[in-house]
Amino acid sequence: MRAGDLWRWCTAAGVTAIAGYYLLPAGTVVASMTYNTIGLITGLLILVAVRWHRPARPWAWILFGTGMILSVVGDFTWWYLEHIRQEEPYPSVADVFYLASYPPLIAGLFLLQRNRGRDLGGLIDAAMVAIGLGLVLWVFVLHPVAAVDAASMLERAVSTAYPSLDALLLAMVARLLIDRRVRTPSTDLLGMAAVLLLVADVAFSVASLYFDYEGRAIDWGWLMAYVLWAAAALHPSMAADTPVVSGPGRVSRGRLVVLGLCSVLAPVMLVIPSVGADTVDRIVIAAGAAVLFVLGVARMAVVMAKVRGQAVELERLANQDDLTGLHNRRYFYRALGEALVDNRPQVVLLGLNRLRAINDELGHLVGDDVIVQIADRIRVLAGPDALVARLSGDEFAVLVRDAPEGGADAVAGLLAGAVHDPVDTKGYEVLVGAGIGVAGGADAAGPAEVLRRAGVAMFAAKQSGEPYRRWAPGLDERSVEEARLGAQIRHALGERQFQVVYQPIVAMPEQRVVAVEALVRWHHPRLGTVSPAQFIPVAERNGLIVELGAWILQTACEQLVRWTVDLGADAPDRVSVNVSARQLARPGFAGTVADVLARTGLPAYRLTVEVTETAVFDGGPAVTALHELRALGVRIALDDFGTGHSSLGLLQAVPVDILKIDKSFVDRITEAGRHAVIAEAMIQVSNGLGLDAVAEGVETAEQAQALTRLGYRLLQGYHFGRPAAEPEFARIRVARSLTVPGAAAIS
């Protein structure tokens, strides 16, 4: 038997015991003891359940158990009077214990409902049910019982006390059951027990005074109330705390029916002839009708207040960002449209740079805290007269109404400084950065156009690295040109207008071509040769770099395999392929490389992937992809080394095999001074870390000689050959050995 099914077995056993009780001869000691034993066991089970389930409000259930046990004491007292004293008085000492059982039960229900929240509607509903039930009890039970001349004052008081206390008990249960949000199977069982107790007590009062009741026809009601109270305590749901509710719950159809019936009870009873004939009844019914009317009006007021509150909340949700408390895009768009009618507003649009990387590396909780802190900075710096909104996950906008361009530029400058300050969050110090665009509303067709201009300016600021950028018509021309170029790139991929060329990487002093770097060229049928500096950034931004890069990788690997077959020992050992940040960020990039190697048959160690510092600066998926490539056996080269502000730090986080020294450090290598010192320091760093170093941009024999003297063994540049589709590797080696001063000494 599972612990969760114990209440079912208790209920079944209780029903069986009640049936056995009715099989015993009435009035016997055995029957009375069976009755009392059922009550005692159920009371004790309630106390056992408190220790077993350890409910959130144990004293409520302890009071329930106390009430049950007091009632059982009353049963034993009645048994003593009936079977030992041979008396059947009414009222008796037993009634003292019976009546004393109600306060603990009522107090327990009060504790069970305490701190439920300010559900005024639920209180009013429970009051309406209690008053409606009270009117029925008064008219058909309490008043007739109190008016019987044959009964003594004490007898009438006791007879009316039972249904009155039952009505109060049932009103408390109704308060608990009327809101579905706080109902549990345990509370439903309590409600059924209270109803049975009321029915049994009312039936006993009426039967005793009108029909001289003797026997046990009503005993099943009390016994079943005992059993259900114990079942409520044994049910696992009794352990849960009654949830706190913040406002009135949804009014169900059944709840409306009950409230409607309670509201019309008074007028219905007034038209019943036997009821309306009594003046006292009419006064009580009229008073009840007045109270029900007031409660109905109050209930309508609660509903109206709820509707108004929901309308306010819906308005807030429709116009406010939940995370930051700023206005949202909908509100900002409407406010900008209104501002365009009356004046010339300025819009400052700010887009964060590293939010996605922060979410990936540190988690969304950190990312959300960064957004909140940035939003607070923007709110403060924008000033009290500006309207600040969060337009999307990483975009904020500031509306400066009726301000000159200089005023908006000043706000943009303040935001640029604030956003670039580190954000302390959850034990991390996070650098974010942002692009900021500024646009005015002059000559704008509407809010969408102003936001578009600000977005174009923001994008331009991110490209150029400026603190902020103000929109100008020239930016639109550039955007249009970029869109046109992007479409042409797509067409060029399909028409095979791109070509891969290769620049040698030479090993010194033997001057053998040990590797080549694969580069892409675009031969446009109308525009001629398009510079990579022109089309690569566009392909990066529109995502076509992924498709273009995959084609370059496939082509370069196939070419190296062909050279190996055709040239033998003269073929280069490795091929280097540049990989963009967009490619590295794509899920499964390492798998794509593995597929290319498998298709072409090129060993992984013969492929080098070149990445820039900026591609891996943000970490996250890019660095993960590099680790996966290293696991395949692919070599990793860090391109343009030394031009970033965190180059040495990257060497700790990124798996690197080769450092490619930027051309800016090679150009003046033959001059005495700091250039030579920096170049020498870089080769020492490379040697110390066990990395290969490739000096890029070697254009003269003097530069080659100086670099070789410093310890560089891998050189690349026009001096050794320009990029070509089919470099003549053997001729390069012979030509360099003849032209490099001091070649004989080097070799």
XYZ file of C-alpha atoms in Angstrom:
747
model
C 0.000 0.000 0.000
C 1.400 3.376 -1.021
C 1.516 6.173 1.545
C -0.497 8.417 -0.762
C -3.376 5.893 -0.788
C -3.751 5.666 2.999
C -6.614 8.155 3.077
C -8.567 5.988 0.622
C -8.090 2.899 2.778
C -9.104 4.918 5.841
C -12.289 6.077 4.120
C -13.112 2.548 2.939
C -12.475 1.144 6.409
C -14.617 3.857 7.965
C -17.546 3.172 5.609
C -17.214 -0.547 6.363
C -17.196 0.117 10.124
C -20.294 2.330 9.820
C -22.063 -0.434 7.901
C -21.032 -2.901 10.636
C -22.384 -0.536 13.253
C -25.828 -0.659 11.665
C -25.685 -4.457 11.576
C -25.355 -4.561 15.356
C -28.502 -4.516 17.513
C -29.568 -0.972 18.354
C -29.145 0.253 21.924
C -26.625 -2.408 22.898
C -23.306 -1.768 24.611
C -21.440 -3.261 21.623
C -23.148 -0.889 19.189
C -22.401 2.111 21.403
C -18.758 1.105 21.843
C -18.419 0.616 18.088
C -19.767 4.112 17.522
C -17.409 5.598 20.090
C -14.411 3.622 18.817
C -14.905 4.948 15.273
C -14.892 8.503 16.578
C -11.857 7.938 18.818
C -9.783 6.319 16.070
C -10.509 9.125 13.609
C -9.544 11.767 16.178
C -6.284 9.985 16.945
C -5.553 9.524 13.222
C -5.682 13.292 12.777
C -2.969 13.739 15.409
C -0.910 10.910 13.871
C -1.201 12.552 10.436
C 0.220 15.798 11.853
C 3.387 13.969 12.908
C 3.509 11.954 9.699
C 2.920 14.679 7.067
C 4.372 17.571 9.085
C 2.046 20.164 7.541
C 2.939 23.815 7.105
C 0.305 24.761 9.715
C 0.304 21.935 12.259
C -1.709 23.766 14.932
C -4.730 23.937 12.645
C -4.803 20.150 12.418
C -4.026 19.699 16.101
C -7.133 21.804 16.816
C -9.135 19.623 14.412
C -7.982 16.523 16.288
C -8.805 18.177 19.606
C -12.328 18.983 18.378
C -12.844 15.395 17.243
C -11.633 13.996 20.563
C -13.914 16.375 22.529
C -16.825 15.133 20.460
C -15.811 11.532 21.199
C -15.656 12.383 24.929
C -19.237 13.565 24.527
C -20.084 10.215 22.924
C -18.541 8.302 25.824
C -20.382 10.566 28.296
C -23.685 9.861 26.561
C -22.887 6.125 26.616
C -22.261 6.337 30.359
C -25.531 8.163 30.965
C -27.524 5.789 28.770
C -26.055 2.422 29.794
C -24.658 2.979 33.293
C -26.986 5.618 34.703
C -29.929 4.438 32.603
C -30.747 8.056 31.751
C -31.373 9.869 28.471
C -31.497 13.539 29.438
C -31.598 16.346 26.872
C -29.649 18.477 27.167
C -26.995 16.619 29.165
C -23.349 16.809 30.192
C -22.559 15.135 26.873
C -23.837 18.242 25.067
C -21.205 20.311 26.907
C -18.468 18.279 25.216
C -20.291 18.228 21.877
C -20.647 22.007 21.857
C -17.065 22.429 23.140
C -15.800 20.582 20.062
C -16.871 23.399 17.728
C -14.506 26.210 18.851
C -11.353 24.127 18.108
C -12.742 23.189 14.690
C -13.596 26.799 13.858
C -10.238 28.025 15.196
C -8.410 25.400 13.108
C -10.171 26.576 9.954
C -9.252 30.149 10.837
C -5.567 29.186 11.169
C -5.727 27.275 7.896
C -6.909 30.405 6.080
C -4.702 32.963 7.805
C -2.347 35.028 5.607
C -4.152 33.972 2.461
C -3.880 37.449 1.045
C -6.325 40.297 0.668
C -9.029 38.466 -1.248
C -11.882 40.836 -0.439
C -14.090 39.263 -3.097
C -13.702 35.851 -1.490
C -14.663 37.249 1.914
C -17.799 38.866 0.476
C -18.756 35.670 -1.341
C -18.339 33.619 1.832
C -20.433 36.151 3.760
C -23.233 35.953 1.189
C -23.244 32.153 1.403
C -23.283 32.284 5.211
C -26.155 34.794 5.330
C -28.193 32.850 2.767
C -27.655 29.643 4.713
C -28.411 31.464 7.973
C -31.763 32.702 6.644
C -32.784 29.178 5.686
C -31.725 27.821 9.071
C -33.538 30.608 10.893
C -36.810 30.229 9.049
C -36.971 26.434 8.958
C -34.948 25.344 12.004
C -33.815 27.917 14.530
C -36.985 29.997 14.857
C -39.369 27.007 14.954
C -37.187 25.303 17.562
C -36.948 28.446 19.674
C -40.725 28.953 19.468
C -41.728 25.510 20.787
C -43.550 26.077 24.069
C -43.066 22.516 25.333
C -39.313 22.828 25.403
C -37.409 24.477 28.189
C -35.267 27.523 27.614
C -32.089 25.417 27.964
C -33.407 22.800 25.574
C -34.253 25.429 22.976
C -30.830 27.070 23.433
C -28.955 23.812 22.933
C -31.112 22.751 19.998
C -30.468 26.047 18.224
C -26.795 26.128 19.162
C -25.908 23.052 17.105
C -27.154 24.260 13.690
C -25.891 27.781 14.449
C -22.367 26.535 15.129
C -22.615 24.230 12.109
C -23.572 27.188 9.942
C -20.554 29.134 11.222
C -18.343 26.124 10.612
C -19.702 25.723 7.095
C -19.178 29.435 6.375
C -15.525 29.029 7.341
C -15.206 26.031 5.027
C -16.962 27.949 2.254
C -14.320 30.676 2.618
C -11.707 27.999 2.071
C -13.411 26.290 -0.863
C -14.820 29.249 -2.743
C -11.461 30.098 -4.408
C -10.121 27.311 -6.596
C -6.583 28.631 -6.278
C -6.383 27.466 -2.644
C -8.459 24.309 -2.898
C -6.864 20.901 -2.395
C -8.324 17.399 -2.034
C -7.805 17.793 1.703
C -9.897 20.983 1.890
C -12.611 19.370 -0.245
C -12.830 16.514 2.254
C -13.083 19.056 5.088
C -15.972 20.706 3.254
C -17.869 17.425 2.878
C -17.326 16.655 6.573
C -18.711 20.060 7.595
C -21.773 19.651 5.353
C -22.521 16.219 6.843
C -22.126 17.608 10.360
C -24.622 20.392 9.588
C -27.130 18.003 8.015
C -26.925 15.586 10.950
C -27.248 18.297 13.601
C -30.191 19.995 11.853
C -31.932 16.685 11.386
C -31.399 15.777 15.039
C -32.698 19.134 16.310
C -35.842 18.972 14.196
C -36.466 15.282 14.870
C -35.953 15.619 18.618
C -38.381 18.503 19.040
C -41.049 17.568 16.528
C -41.001 13.760 16.398
C -39.614 12.724 19.787
C -36.606 11.206 18.020
C -34.998 8.114 19.487
C -32.707 5.685 17.668
C -29.745 5.905 15.334
C -31.119 6.868 11.924
C -29.008 10.048 11.916
C -25.851 8.521 13.396
C -24.355 7.797 9.955
C -24.024 11.567 9.335
C -21.888 12.160 12.431
C -19.859 8.995 11.864
C -19.184 9.833 8.228
C -18.156 13.368 9.250
C -15.603 11.761 11.612
C -14.261 9.550 8.806
C -13.984 12.381 6.260
C -12.206 14.626 8.748
C -9.628 11.892 9.313
C -9.335 11.290 5.548
C -8.636 15.015 5.048
C -5.813 14.781 7.584
C -4.341 11.638 6.004
C -4.429 13.003 2.455
C -0.910 14.123 1.323
C -2.229 17.494 0.185
C -2.800 18.520 3.811
C 0.962 19.055 4.163
C 0.999 21.917 1.657
C 0.623 25.441 2.952
C -2.459 27.277 1.771
C -1.029 29.479 -0.986
C -1.088 33.232 -0.622
C -3.227 34.889 -3.280
C -2.685 38.467 -4.333
C -6.189 39.268 -5.422
C -9.622 37.892 -6.237
C -9.653 34.743 -8.262
C -11.675 33.963 -11.334
C -15.392 33.710 -10.591
C -16.430 30.296 -11.902
C -19.863 29.469 -13.282
C -20.743 27.330 -10.247
C -19.703 30.132 -7.917
C -21.960 32.565 -9.772
C -24.884 30.147 -9.476
C -24.401 29.784 -5.709
C -24.120 33.552 -5.193
C -27.158 34.164 -7.351
C -29.247 31.692 -5.382
C -28.162 33.273 -2.089
C -29.115 36.725 -3.411
C -32.684 35.701 -4.303
C -33.329 33.572 -1.201
C -34.796 36.460 0.794
C -37.410 37.608 -1.762
C -38.335 33.982 -2.544
C -38.979 33.203 1.117
C -41.135 36.308 1.485
C -43.598 34.960 -1.076
C -43.960 31.614 0.714
C -47.279 31.922 2.616
C -46.274 29.953 5.703
C -43.078 31.985 6.009
C -44.468 35.445 5.434
C -47.168 35.070 8.068
C -44.744 35.445 10.969
C -43.706 39.001 11.777
C -40.337 37.978 13.278
C -39.500 35.934 10.182
C -40.371 38.860 7.945
C -38.120 41.191 9.943
C -35.198 38.717 9.826
C -35.695 38.057 6.118
C -35.892 41.799 5.363
C -32.698 42.429 7.335
C -31.002 39.536 5.528
C -32.168 40.894 2.168
C -30.724 44.325 2.999
C -27.392 42.858 4.015
C -27.283 40.670 0.872
C -28.007 43.736 -1.267
C -25.158 45.677 0.353
C -22.832 42.712 -0.091
C -23.891 42.394 -3.739
C -23.085 46.055 -4.365
C -19.753 45.613 -2.605
C -19.027 42.541 -4.746
C -19.723 44.538 -7.904
C -17.358 47.243 -6.645
C -14.656 44.628 -6.108
C -15.168 43.276 -9.628
C -14.997 46.773 -11.098
C -11.825 47.524 -9.136
C -10.339 44.285 -10.411
C -11.218 45.172 -14.000
C -9.684 48.612 -13.597
C -6.558 47.105 -12.069
C -6.278 44.596 -14.883
C -6.702 47.360 -17.437
C -3.888 49.329 -15.811
C -1.690 46.237 -15.718
C -2.431 45.429 -19.364
C -1.570 48.994 -20.287
C 1.691 48.671 -18.390
C 2.531 45.347 -20.018
C 1.750 46.771 -23.439
C 4.059 49.770 -22.987
C 6.817 48.719 -20.578
C 9.764 46.368 -20.711
C 9.483 43.876 -17.858
C 13.210 43.420 -17.266
C 14.360 47.039 -17.106
C 11.155 48.942 -16.356
C 11.844 51.171 -19.375
C 9.291 51.891 -22.062
C 9.138 49.366 -24.887
C 9.227 49.712 -28.675
C 5.445 50.199 -28.971
C 5.399 53.125 -26.548
C 8.552 54.694 -28.016
C 7.188 54.468 -31.552
C 3.952 56.193 -30.503
C 5.793 58.898 -28.529
C 8.151 59.554 -31.437
C 5.199 59.904 -33.803
C 3.572 62.458 -31.486
C 6.851 64.362 -31.160
C 7.221 64.573 -34.939
C 3.912 66.417 -35.162
C 4.830 69.190 -32.743
C 8.597 69.610 -33.045
C 11.816 68.176 -34.403
C 12.881 65.371 -32.092
C 16.287 63.718 -31.941
C 16.770 59.969 -31.442
C 19.852 58.334 -29.957
C 19.976 54.593 -30.729
C 22.380 52.377 -28.791
C 23.185 48.753 -29.640
C 25.266 46.634 -27.246
C 28.149 44.675 -28.751
C 28.891 41.645 -26.584
C 25.566 40.655 -25.059
C 25.307 37.332 -26.873
C 28.850 36.340 -25.869
C 28.099 37.283 -22.241
C 24.963 35.128 -22.255
C 26.863 32.187 -23.768
C 29.879 32.416 -21.456
C 28.416 33.585 -18.149
C 24.728 32.725 -18.433
C 21.521 34.660 -18.987
C 21.264 35.776 -15.350
C 24.502 37.703 -15.767
C 23.349 38.959 -19.164
C 20.064 40.204 -17.714
C 21.873 41.971 -14.873
C 24.163 43.674 -17.409
C 21.112 44.886 -19.329
C 19.505 46.238 -16.147
C 22.658 48.096 -15.128
C 23.160 49.545 -18.606
C 19.491 50.609 -18.630
C 19.987 52.415 -15.300
C 23.025 54.253 -16.659
C 21.158 55.332 -19.774
C 18.162 56.496 -17.727
C 20.343 58.670 -15.496
C 22.550 60.130 -18.240
C 19.700 60.841 -20.662
C 18.182 63.271 -18.167
C 14.685 63.676 -16.739
C 13.227 65.228 -19.894
C 14.277 62.433 -22.250
C 12.234 59.303 -22.943
C 14.262 56.087 -22.685
C 13.099 52.758 -24.114
C 14.421 49.268 -24.656
C 13.570 48.388 -28.235
C 14.903 44.813 -28.306
C 17.247 42.492 -26.472
C 20.372 44.617 -26.983
C 19.023 47.929 -28.318
C 18.064 51.040 -26.369
C 16.683 54.329 -27.665
C 16.551 57.830 -26.212
C 14.031 60.382 -27.473
C 15.126 63.980 -26.961
C 12.151 66.186 -27.744
C 12.563 69.575 -29.416
C 16.351 69.668 -28.997
C 19.124 70.926 -31.280
C 21.550 68.472 -32.812
C 24.171 69.473 -30.294
C 21.950 68.415 -27.395
C 21.453 64.924 -28.812
C 25.153 64.654 -29.622
C 25.963 65.524 -26.016
C 23.680 62.736 -24.784
C 25.301 60.302 -27.246
C 28.748 61.266 -25.980
C 27.749 60.672 -22.369
C 26.257 57.275 -23.231
C 29.357 56.255 -25.176
C 31.547 56.855 -22.141
C 29.189 55.162 -19.703
C 28.603 52.033 -21.778
C 32.312 51.394 -22.196
C 32.891 51.416 -18.414
C 33.048 47.875 -16.932
C 29.895 46.398 -15.416
C 30.306 44.611 -12.073
C 27.833 41.745 -11.926
C 27.592 38.445 -10.066
C 31.305 38.449 -9.245
C 32.388 39.319 -12.792
C 33.701 42.526 -14.340
C 32.195 42.655 -17.821
C 33.180 44.905 -20.714
C 30.271 45.506 -23.049
C 30.800 48.289 -25.565
C 28.198 49.605 -27.969
C 27.538 51.326 -31.251
C 25.555 54.570 -31.036
C 23.687 56.287 -33.833
C 21.978 59.683 -33.781
C 19.264 60.883 -36.141
C 16.941 63.870 -36.234
C 13.305 64.041 -37.239
C 13.688 66.792 -39.834
C 12.197 65.790 -43.211
C 11.450 62.289 -41.887
C 8.310 60.629 -43.212
C 7.485 59.091 -39.826
C 8.815 57.298 -36.742
C 9.961 54.292 -38.756
C 12.169 56.498 -40.938
C 13.781 58.213 -37.936
C 14.553 54.864 -36.324
C 15.898 53.531 -39.624
C 18.278 56.476 -39.935
C 19.453 56.056 -36.361
C 19.999 52.356 -37.024
C 22.086 53.061 -40.116
C 24.201 55.539 -38.126
C 24.603 53.041 -35.279
C 25.784 50.371 -37.699
C 28.272 52.802 -39.232
C 29.616 53.664 -35.765
C 30.163 49.979 -35.018
C 32.061 49.570 -38.289
C 34.288 52.591 -37.825
C 34.813 52.251 -34.081
C 33.649 55.835 -33.447
C 31.996 56.639 -30.089
C 28.848 57.593 -32.001
C 27.784 58.553 -35.501
C 25.173 61.029 -36.714
C 23.116 60.041 -39.700
C 23.821 61.751 -43.025
C 22.444 61.037 -46.521
C 25.810 59.582 -47.489
C 25.276 56.721 -45.068
C 22.126 55.739 -46.919
C 24.020 55.751 -50.204
C 26.602 53.478 -48.635
C 23.847 51.183 -47.318
C 22.222 51.013 -50.738
C 25.577 50.266 -52.335
C 26.283 47.608 -49.743
C 22.907 45.970 -50.351
C 23.581 46.002 -54.101
C 27.023 44.524 -53.561
C 25.575 41.824 -51.322
C 23.161 40.792 -54.057
C 26.040 40.669 -56.539
C 28.056 38.449 -54.176
C 25.178 35.992 -54.086
C 25.056 36.014 -57.885
C 28.856 35.671 -58.135
C 28.818 32.541 -55.975
C 26.386 30.920 -58.369
C 28.274 32.068 -61.497
C 31.739 30.989 -60.216
C 33.192 34.501 -60.465
C 35.427 33.955 -57.437
C 38.932 32.519 -57.681
C 41.272 31.203 -54.997
C 44.889 32.353 -55.244
C 47.825 31.315 -53.090
C 50.711 33.267 -51.564
C 53.837 31.341 -50.566
C 55.156 31.099 -47.010
C 58.900 30.508 -47.213
C 61.147 28.730 -44.716
C 64.506 30.393 -44.071
C 67.391 30.005 -44.639
C 66.742 27.225 -47.188
C 64.029 29.396 -48.784
C 61.729 26.498 -49.474
C 58.006 27.109 -49.890
C 56.617 25.139 -46.957
C 53.078 26.522 -47.004
C 50.684 28.755 -48.890
C 47.923 31.052 -47.728
C 44.671 30.745 -49.676
C 43.177 34.107 -50.651
C 40.059 34.907 -52.647
C 39.706 37.185 -55.656
C 36.536 38.376 -57.395
C 36.607 38.931 -61.136
C 33.379 40.768 -61.890
C 32.366 40.708 -65.583
C 31.424 44.414 -65.529
C 33.283 45.938 -62.574
C 36.509 44.069 -63.150
C 38.531 42.900 -60.142
C 36.773 43.760 -56.894
C 39.065 44.204 -53.885
C 38.629 41.759 -50.990
C 38.676 44.786 -48.679
C 35.469 45.850 -50.398
C 33.456 42.644 -50.571
C 34.690 40.572 -47.577
C 33.233 42.955 -44.922
C 29.902 42.961 -46.795
C 29.879 39.167 -46.926
C 30.642 39.123 -43.203
C 27.692 41.326 -42.377
C 25.082 39.632 -44.560
C 26.209 36.106 -43.706
C 27.374 35.080 -47.203
C 30.881 34.683 -45.791
C 29.776 31.282 -44.453
C 29.002 29.950 -47.918
C 31.988 31.704 -49.495
C 34.336 30.459 -46.764
C 33.137 26.872 -47.159
C 33.871 27.057 -50.905
C 37.361 28.499 -50.302
C 38.122 25.749 -47.770
C 36.996 22.997 -50.144
C 38.903 24.502 -53.078
C 42.141 25.027 -51.126
C 42.188 21.475 -49.742
C 41.540 20.004 -53.195
C 44.331 22.136 -54.678
C 46.915 21.040 -52.120
C 46.035 17.388 -52.775
C 46.541 17.964 -56.538
C 49.880 19.719 -55.994
C 51.064 16.839 -53.848
C 50.291 14.388 -56.619
C 51.718 16.569 -59.435
C 54.747 18.192 -57.792
C 55.873 15.690 -55.221
C 58.631 17.171 -53.027
C 58.173 20.641 -54.551
C 54.586 20.871 -53.298
C 54.008 22.915 -50.123
C 53.448 21.003 -46.891
C 50.417 22.968 -45.672
C 47.698 25.342 -46.779
C 46.356 28.176 -44.606
C 42.699 29.231 -44.920
C 41.288 32.358 -43.311
C 38.159 31.773 -41.236
C 35.820 34.584 -40.172
C 34.128 35.196 -36.851
C 30.779 34.433 -38.501
C 31.995 30.987 -39.555
C 33.410 30.164 -36.131
C 30.173 31.180 -34.436
C 28.116 28.775 -36.538
C 27.287 25.528 -34.695
C 29.112 22.518 -36.121
C 31.914 24.396 -37.881
C 34.505 21.822 -36.796
C 32.274 19.116 -38.251
C 32.156 21.002 -41.556
C 35.975 21.108 -41.655
C 36.160 17.393 -40.841
C 33.783 16.628 -43.730
C 35.919 18.642 -46.164
C 39.076 16.839 -45.069
C 37.351 13.491 -45.465
C 36.050 14.328 -48.961
C 39.361 15.665 -50.248
C 41.625 13.160 -48.487
C 43.832 15.899 -47.027
C 45.347 15.007 -43.623
C 44.246 17.384 -40.875
C 47.820 18.386 -39.920
C 48.323 19.836 -43.438
C 45.515 22.379 -42.916
C 46.005 25.604 -40.973
C 43.046 27.755 -39.973
C 43.871 31.456 -39.665
C 41.765 33.640 -37.360
C 42.096 37.266 -36.329
C 42.232 38.509 -32.766
C 38.861 40.237 -33.167
C 37.236 36.972 -34.282
C 38.026 35.286 -30.971
C 38.097 38.297 -28.646
C 34.528 37.700 -27.467
C 35.282 34.051 -26.671
C 32.254 31.793 -26.506
C 31.475 29.558 -29.521
C 34.490 30.835 -31.502
C 37.020 29.579 -28.956
C 35.072 26.343 -28.540
C 35.248 25.778 -32.299
C 39.022 26.302 -32.273
C 39.459 23.703 -29.529
C 37.393 21.269 -31.589
C 39.559 21.958 -34.653
C 42.717 21.412 -32.616
C 41.270 18.065 -31.476
C 40.954 17.083 -35.157
C 44.655 17.831 -35.706
C 44.149 21.110 -37.580
C 46.752 23.807 -36.829
C 45.595 27.241 -35.608
C 47.232 30.507 -36.670
C 46.541 33.874 -35.018
C 46.604 36.436 -37.828
C 47.687 40.098 -37.540
C 49.252 39.355 -34.163
C 50.188 42.390 -32.125
C 47.565 44.778 -33.486
C 44.977 44.009 -30.782
C 45.019 45.331 -27.231
C 44.787 41.890 -25.639
C 47.073 39.746 -27.810
C 49.050 38.178 -24.949
C 45.858 37.452 -23.026
C 44.446 35.602 -26.008
C 47.404 33.213 -26.014
C 46.161 31.867 -22.671
C 42.593 31.233 -23.836
C 42.949 30.309 -27.507
C 44.714 27.159 -28.780
C 47.417 28.605 -31.059
C 50.204 26.946 -33.070
C 51.340 29.850 -35.252
C 51.650 33.599 -34.736
C 51.484 35.726 -37.878
C 53.321 38.987 -37.159
C 51.477 41.911 -38.708
C 53.020 43.818 -41.615
C 53.090 47.030 -39.562
C 55.956 45.588 -37.491
C 57.883 44.477 -40.586
C 57.760 47.664 -42.656
C 60.515 49.452 -40.677
C 62.398 46.418 -39.432
C 65.617 47.583 -41.115
C 65.651 50.804 -39.111
C 67.250 50.992 -35.699
C 64.911 51.613 -32.791
C 61.753 50.309 -31.260
C 60.476 48.463 -34.362
C 63.367 46.024 -34.264
C 63.007 45.658 -30.494
C 59.298 44.787 -30.803
C 59.939 42.318 -33.618
C 62.676 40.649 -31.589
C 60.427 40.460 -28.523
C 57.715 38.770 -30.574
C 60.023 36.049 -31.870
C 61.206 35.468 -28.319
C 57.610 35.120 -27.131
C 56.937 32.653 -29.945
C 60.006 30.577 -29.186
C 59.314 30.627 -25.473
C 55.769 29.315 -26.011
C 56.869 26.743 -28.573
C 54.967 28.464 -31.399
C 55.914 29.088 -35.003
C 56.141 32.735 -36.081
C 55.413 33.958 -39.621
C 56.471 37.505 -40.523
C 53.966 38.957 -43.002
C 54.423 41.717 -45.571
C 58.078 41.085 -46.445
C 58.686 43.209 -49.553
C 62.462 43.609 -49.754
C 65.529 41.464 -49.453
C 66.779 43.721 -46.664
C 63.664 43.028 -44.586
C 64.065 39.304 -45.165
C 67.671 39.425 -44.072
C 66.926 41.487 -40.930
C 64.099 39.172 -39.883
C 66.234 36.106 -40.444
C 68.967 37.627 -38.322
C 66.442 38.195 -35.492
C 65.498 34.515 -35.595
C 62.434 34.403 -37.877
C 62.336 31.228 -39.940
C 59.012 31.671 -41.759
C 58.471 34.699 -44.040
C 55.629 35.781 -46.332
C 55.252 38.723 -48.677
C 55.598 40.126 -52.171
C 59.349 39.635 -52.033
C 58.754 35.885 -52.263
C 55.784 36.002 -54.570
C 52.434 37.614 -55.135
C 49.251 35.591 -54.742
C 48.683 33.425 -57.807
C 46.423 30.564 -58.839
C 49.459 28.388 -59.676
C 52.629 29.632 -57.957
C 55.871 28.291 -59.445
C 57.309 26.943 -56.230
C 60.661 25.717 -57.574
C 61.347 29.012 -59.407
C 60.564 31.015 -56.252
C 63.187 29.086 -54.345
C 65.856 29.523 -57.025
C 65.070 33.193 -57.611
C 65.208 34.076 -53.910
C 68.507 32.297 -53.401
C 69.999 34.396 -56.193
C 68.620 37.758 -55.094
C 68.702 37.779 -51.288
C 71.916 39.467 -50.075
C 73.960 37.130 -47.979
C 72.018 34.103 -49.146
C 75.090 31.968 -49.355
C 76.037 32.822 -45.812
C 72.480 32.109 -44.601
C 72.317 28.737 -46.248
